[in-house]
Short mmCIF file of C-alpha atoms in Angstrom, two decimals:
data_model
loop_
_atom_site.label_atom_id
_atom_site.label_comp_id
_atom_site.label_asym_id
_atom_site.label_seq_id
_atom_site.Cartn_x
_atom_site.Cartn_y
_atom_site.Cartn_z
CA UNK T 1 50.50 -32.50 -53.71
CA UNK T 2 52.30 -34.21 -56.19
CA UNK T 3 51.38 -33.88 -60.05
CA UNK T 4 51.38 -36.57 -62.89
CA UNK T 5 52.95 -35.99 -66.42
CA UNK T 6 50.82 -36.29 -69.09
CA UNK T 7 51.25 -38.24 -72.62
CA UNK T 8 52.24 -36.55 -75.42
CA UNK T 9 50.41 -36.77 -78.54
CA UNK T 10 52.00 -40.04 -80.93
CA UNK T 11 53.86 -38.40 -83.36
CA UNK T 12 53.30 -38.15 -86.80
CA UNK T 13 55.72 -40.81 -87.97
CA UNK T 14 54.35 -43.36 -85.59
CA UNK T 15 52.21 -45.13 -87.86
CA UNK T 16 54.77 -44.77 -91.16
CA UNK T 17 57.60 -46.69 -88.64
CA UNK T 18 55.20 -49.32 -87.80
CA UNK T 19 53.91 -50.09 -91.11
CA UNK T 20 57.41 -49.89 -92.23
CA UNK T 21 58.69 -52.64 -89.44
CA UNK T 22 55.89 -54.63 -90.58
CA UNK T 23 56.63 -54.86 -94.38
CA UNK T 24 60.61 -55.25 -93.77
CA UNK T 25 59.57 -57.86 -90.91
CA UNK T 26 57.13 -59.87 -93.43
CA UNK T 27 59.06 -59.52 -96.79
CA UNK T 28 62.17 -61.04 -95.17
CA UNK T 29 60.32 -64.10 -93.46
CA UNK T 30 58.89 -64.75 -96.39
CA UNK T 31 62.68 -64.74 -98.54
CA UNK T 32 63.73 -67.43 -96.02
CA UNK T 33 61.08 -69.37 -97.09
CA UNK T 34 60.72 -69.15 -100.58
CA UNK T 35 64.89 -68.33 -101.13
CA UNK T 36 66.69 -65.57 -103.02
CA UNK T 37 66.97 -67.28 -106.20
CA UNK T 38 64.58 -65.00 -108.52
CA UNK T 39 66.20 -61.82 -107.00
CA UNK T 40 68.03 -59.33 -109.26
CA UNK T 41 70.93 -59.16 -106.65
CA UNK T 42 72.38 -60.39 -104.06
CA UNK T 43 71.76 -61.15 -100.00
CA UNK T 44 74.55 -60.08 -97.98
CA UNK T 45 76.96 -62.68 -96.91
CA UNK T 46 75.45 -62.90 -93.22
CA UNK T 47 72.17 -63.88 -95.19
CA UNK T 48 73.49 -67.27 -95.73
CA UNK T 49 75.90 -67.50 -93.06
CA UNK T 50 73.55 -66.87 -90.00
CA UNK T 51 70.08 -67.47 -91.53
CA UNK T 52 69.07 -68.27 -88.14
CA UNK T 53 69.71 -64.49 -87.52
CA UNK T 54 67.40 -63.18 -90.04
CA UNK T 55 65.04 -65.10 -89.30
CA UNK T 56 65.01 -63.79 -85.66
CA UNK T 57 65.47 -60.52 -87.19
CA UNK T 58 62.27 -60.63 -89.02
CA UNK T 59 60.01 -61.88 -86.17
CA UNK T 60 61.33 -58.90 -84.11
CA UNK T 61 60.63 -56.45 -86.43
CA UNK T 62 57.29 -58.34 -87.18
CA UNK T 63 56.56 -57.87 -83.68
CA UNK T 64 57.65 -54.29 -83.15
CA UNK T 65 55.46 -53.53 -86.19
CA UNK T 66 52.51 -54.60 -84.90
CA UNK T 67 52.67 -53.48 -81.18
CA UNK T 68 53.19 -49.86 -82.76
CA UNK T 69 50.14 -50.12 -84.98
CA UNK T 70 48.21 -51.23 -82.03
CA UNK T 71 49.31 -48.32 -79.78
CA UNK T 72 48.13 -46.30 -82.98
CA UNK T 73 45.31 -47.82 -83.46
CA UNK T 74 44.28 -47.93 -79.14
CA UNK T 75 44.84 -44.28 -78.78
CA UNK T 76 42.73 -43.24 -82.04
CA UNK T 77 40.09 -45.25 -81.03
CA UNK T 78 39.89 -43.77 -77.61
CA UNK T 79 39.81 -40.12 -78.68
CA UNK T 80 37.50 -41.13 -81.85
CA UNK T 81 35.15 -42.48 -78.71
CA UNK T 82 35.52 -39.32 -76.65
CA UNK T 83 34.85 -36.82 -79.50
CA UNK T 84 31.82 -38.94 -80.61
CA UNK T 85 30.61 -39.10 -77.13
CA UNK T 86 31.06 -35.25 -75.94
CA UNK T 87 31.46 -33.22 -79.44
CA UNK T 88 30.68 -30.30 -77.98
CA UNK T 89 32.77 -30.58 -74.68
CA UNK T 90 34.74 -27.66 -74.73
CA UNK T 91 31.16 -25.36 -75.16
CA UNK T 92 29.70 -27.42 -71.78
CA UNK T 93 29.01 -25.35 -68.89
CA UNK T 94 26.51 -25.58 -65.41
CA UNK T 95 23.89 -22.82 -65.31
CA UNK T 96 25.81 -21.60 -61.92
CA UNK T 97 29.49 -21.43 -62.34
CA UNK T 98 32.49 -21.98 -59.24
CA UNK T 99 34.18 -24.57 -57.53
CA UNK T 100 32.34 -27.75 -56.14
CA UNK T 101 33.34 -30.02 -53.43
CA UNK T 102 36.59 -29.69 -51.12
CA UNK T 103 39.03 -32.44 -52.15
CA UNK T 104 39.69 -34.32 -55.61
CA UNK T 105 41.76 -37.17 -55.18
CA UNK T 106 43.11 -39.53 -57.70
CA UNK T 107 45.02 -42.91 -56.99
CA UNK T 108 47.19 -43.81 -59.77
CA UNK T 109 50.26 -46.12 -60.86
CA UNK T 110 53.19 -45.51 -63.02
CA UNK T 111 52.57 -46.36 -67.04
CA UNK T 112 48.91 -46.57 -66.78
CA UNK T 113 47.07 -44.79 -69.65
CA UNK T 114 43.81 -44.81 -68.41
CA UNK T 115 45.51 -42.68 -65.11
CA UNK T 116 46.85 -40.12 -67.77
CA UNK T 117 43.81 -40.41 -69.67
CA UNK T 118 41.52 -39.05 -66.14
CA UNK T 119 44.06 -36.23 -65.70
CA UNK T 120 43.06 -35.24 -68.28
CA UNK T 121 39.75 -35.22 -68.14
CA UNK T 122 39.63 -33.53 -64.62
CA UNK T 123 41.73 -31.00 -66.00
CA UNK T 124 38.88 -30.19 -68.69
CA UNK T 125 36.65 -29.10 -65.66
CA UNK T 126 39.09 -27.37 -64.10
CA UNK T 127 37.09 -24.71 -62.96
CA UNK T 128 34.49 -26.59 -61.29
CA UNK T 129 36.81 -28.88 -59.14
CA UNK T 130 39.44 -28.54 -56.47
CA UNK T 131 42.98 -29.14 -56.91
CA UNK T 132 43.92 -32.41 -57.77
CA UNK T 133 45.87 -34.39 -55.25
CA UNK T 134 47.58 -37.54 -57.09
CA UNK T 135 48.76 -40.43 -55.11
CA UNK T 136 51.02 -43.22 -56.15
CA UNK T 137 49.70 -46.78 -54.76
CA UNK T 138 52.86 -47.91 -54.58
CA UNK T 139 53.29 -45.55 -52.12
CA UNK T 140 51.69 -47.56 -49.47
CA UNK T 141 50.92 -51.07 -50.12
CA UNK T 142 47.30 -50.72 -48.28
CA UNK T 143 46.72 -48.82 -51.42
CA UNK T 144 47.70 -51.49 -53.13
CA UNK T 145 45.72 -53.94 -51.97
CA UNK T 146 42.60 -52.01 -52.33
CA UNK T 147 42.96 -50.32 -55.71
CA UNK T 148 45.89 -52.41 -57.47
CA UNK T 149 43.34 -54.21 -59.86
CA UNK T 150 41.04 -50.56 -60.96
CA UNK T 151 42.92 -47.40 -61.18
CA UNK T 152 42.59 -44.97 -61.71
CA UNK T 153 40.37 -44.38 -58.71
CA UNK T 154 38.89 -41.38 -58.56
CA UNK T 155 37.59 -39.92 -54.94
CA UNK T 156 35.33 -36.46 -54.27
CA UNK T 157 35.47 -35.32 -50.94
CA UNK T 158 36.48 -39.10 -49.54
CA UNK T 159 33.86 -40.89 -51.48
CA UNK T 160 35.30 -42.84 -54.58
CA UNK T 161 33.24 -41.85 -57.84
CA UNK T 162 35.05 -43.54 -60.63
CA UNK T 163 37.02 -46.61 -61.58
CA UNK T 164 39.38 -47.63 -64.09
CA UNK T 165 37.56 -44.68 -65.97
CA UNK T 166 35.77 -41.78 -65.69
CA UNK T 167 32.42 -40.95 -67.62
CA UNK T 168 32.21 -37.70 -68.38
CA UNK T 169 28.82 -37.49 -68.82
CA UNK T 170 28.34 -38.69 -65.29
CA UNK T 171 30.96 -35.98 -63.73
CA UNK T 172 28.82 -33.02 -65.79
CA UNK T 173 25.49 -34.79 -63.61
CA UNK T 174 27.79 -34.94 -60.50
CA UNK T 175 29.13 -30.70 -60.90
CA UNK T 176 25.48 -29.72 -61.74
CA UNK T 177 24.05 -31.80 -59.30
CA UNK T 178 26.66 -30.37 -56.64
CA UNK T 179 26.47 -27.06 -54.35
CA UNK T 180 29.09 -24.16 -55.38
CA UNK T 181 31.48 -24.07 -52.56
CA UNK T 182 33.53 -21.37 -53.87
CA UNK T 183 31.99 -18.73 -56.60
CA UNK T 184 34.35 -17.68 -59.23
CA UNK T 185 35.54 -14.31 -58.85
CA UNK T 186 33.84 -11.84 -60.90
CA UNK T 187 35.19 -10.50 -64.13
CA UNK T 188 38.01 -13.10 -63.84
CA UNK T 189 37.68 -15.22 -66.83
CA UNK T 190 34.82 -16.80 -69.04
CA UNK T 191 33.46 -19.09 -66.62
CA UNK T 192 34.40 -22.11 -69.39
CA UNK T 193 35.62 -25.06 -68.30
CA UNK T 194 39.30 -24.97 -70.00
CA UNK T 195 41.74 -24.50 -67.26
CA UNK T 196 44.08 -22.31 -70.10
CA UNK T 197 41.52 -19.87 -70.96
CA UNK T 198 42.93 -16.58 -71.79
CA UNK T 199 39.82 -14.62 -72.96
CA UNK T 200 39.75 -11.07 -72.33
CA UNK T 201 37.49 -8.14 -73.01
CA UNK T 202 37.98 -4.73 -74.38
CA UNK T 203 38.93 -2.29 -71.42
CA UNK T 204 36.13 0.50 -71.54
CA UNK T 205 37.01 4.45 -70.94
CA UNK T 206 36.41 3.77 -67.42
CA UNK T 207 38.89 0.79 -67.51
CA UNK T 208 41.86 2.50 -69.47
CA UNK T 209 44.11 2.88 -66.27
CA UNK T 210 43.79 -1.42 -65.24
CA UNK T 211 43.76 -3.93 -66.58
CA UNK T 212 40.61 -5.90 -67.35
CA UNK T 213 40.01 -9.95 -68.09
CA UNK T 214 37.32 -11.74 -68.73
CA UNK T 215 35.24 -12.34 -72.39
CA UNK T 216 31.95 -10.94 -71.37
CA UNK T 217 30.83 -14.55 -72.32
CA UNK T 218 32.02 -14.36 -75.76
CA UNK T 219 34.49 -17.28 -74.65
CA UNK T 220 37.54 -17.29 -78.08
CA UNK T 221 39.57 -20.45 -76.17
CA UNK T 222 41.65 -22.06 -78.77
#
């Protein structure tokens, strides 16, 4: 089973290095056009040597500028969508905990965000799913031919349930909706749906010699 590394989080000074390519970028295209005359010093010598140079400069800092702001901007958006859809995700549980279905399959492609994005998802419900089996299409050029255009694809059991994204709202119908397979073992955890979980309970007089998880449904995940 192979496993897929997730995006990090942008970091902080994502946005601060854009803007900054942006305003360098702008402020020098617009020197070559309206000349250096009115400034209180001087260009460096290269400035009127190579102008050609700056000028090329500018439009790739311009550029790199505004491709980082729109990476910014992309991956706010998407988890301003996903916290207005599910606000409450991590408090979501079924009325009968466990493990549905037998196999979780997802077909994904090197670079794709959306591939990342489902991982991470899936991983959210954890608890409720089998392991997750990831397969590269490049791997066999069938694949390719049938999912090159949509992943990630997302197959339960053999029978494909998402593309190109998955709707979380339609995977809580799906797990409630679904037969437990395998019932979660008891007084092994919270029953919540964060595969992390480290929740555990007070150990009773009767529990003092072993050791005791679970939260007694007073889930504290971070």
């Amino acid at each position: 089973m192979s496993t897929m590394t997730h995006k990090e989080e942008l970091p902080h000074g994502l946005p601060f290095l854009g803007n900054s390519l942006l305003f360098i970028g702008l402020g020098i295209l617009a020197l070559s056009l309206t000349g250096t005359e009115w400034l209180p010093f001087n260009m460096p010598r290269s400035w009127y040597q190579s102008p050609s140079i700056w000028k090329l400069l500018a439009l790739c800092m311009t550029g790199g500028g505004i491709a980082i702001l729109k990476q910014v901007s992309s991956t706010e958006m998407r988890d301003s969508e996903r916290k207005r859809q599910l606000p409450q995700k991590e408090d979501w549980m079924p009325e009968e905990p466990g493990q549905r279905f037998e196999t979780l399959t997802v077909y994904t492609k090197e670079n794709c965000p959306l591939c990342e994005e489902a991982a991470e998802i899936l991983e959210d419900y954890a608890a409720y799913l089998p392991g997750i089996e990831f397969v590269d299409i490049y791997s066999d050029p069938g694949l390719v031919a049938r999912f090159g255009t949509c992943v990630p694809v997302v197959a339960i059991d053999g029978k494909i349930r998402f593309r190109g994204r998955i709707n979380e709202v339609l995977l809580r119908r799906l797990i409630v909706a679904s037969p437990v397979m395998i019932a979660p073992v008891a007084s092994s955890g919270c029953g919540c749906n964060k595969q992390s979980c480290g929740c555990k309970r007070q150990k009773s007089n009767s529990e003092s010699n072993s050791e005791s998880t679970g939260c007694g449904g007073q889930c504290k995940c971070a």
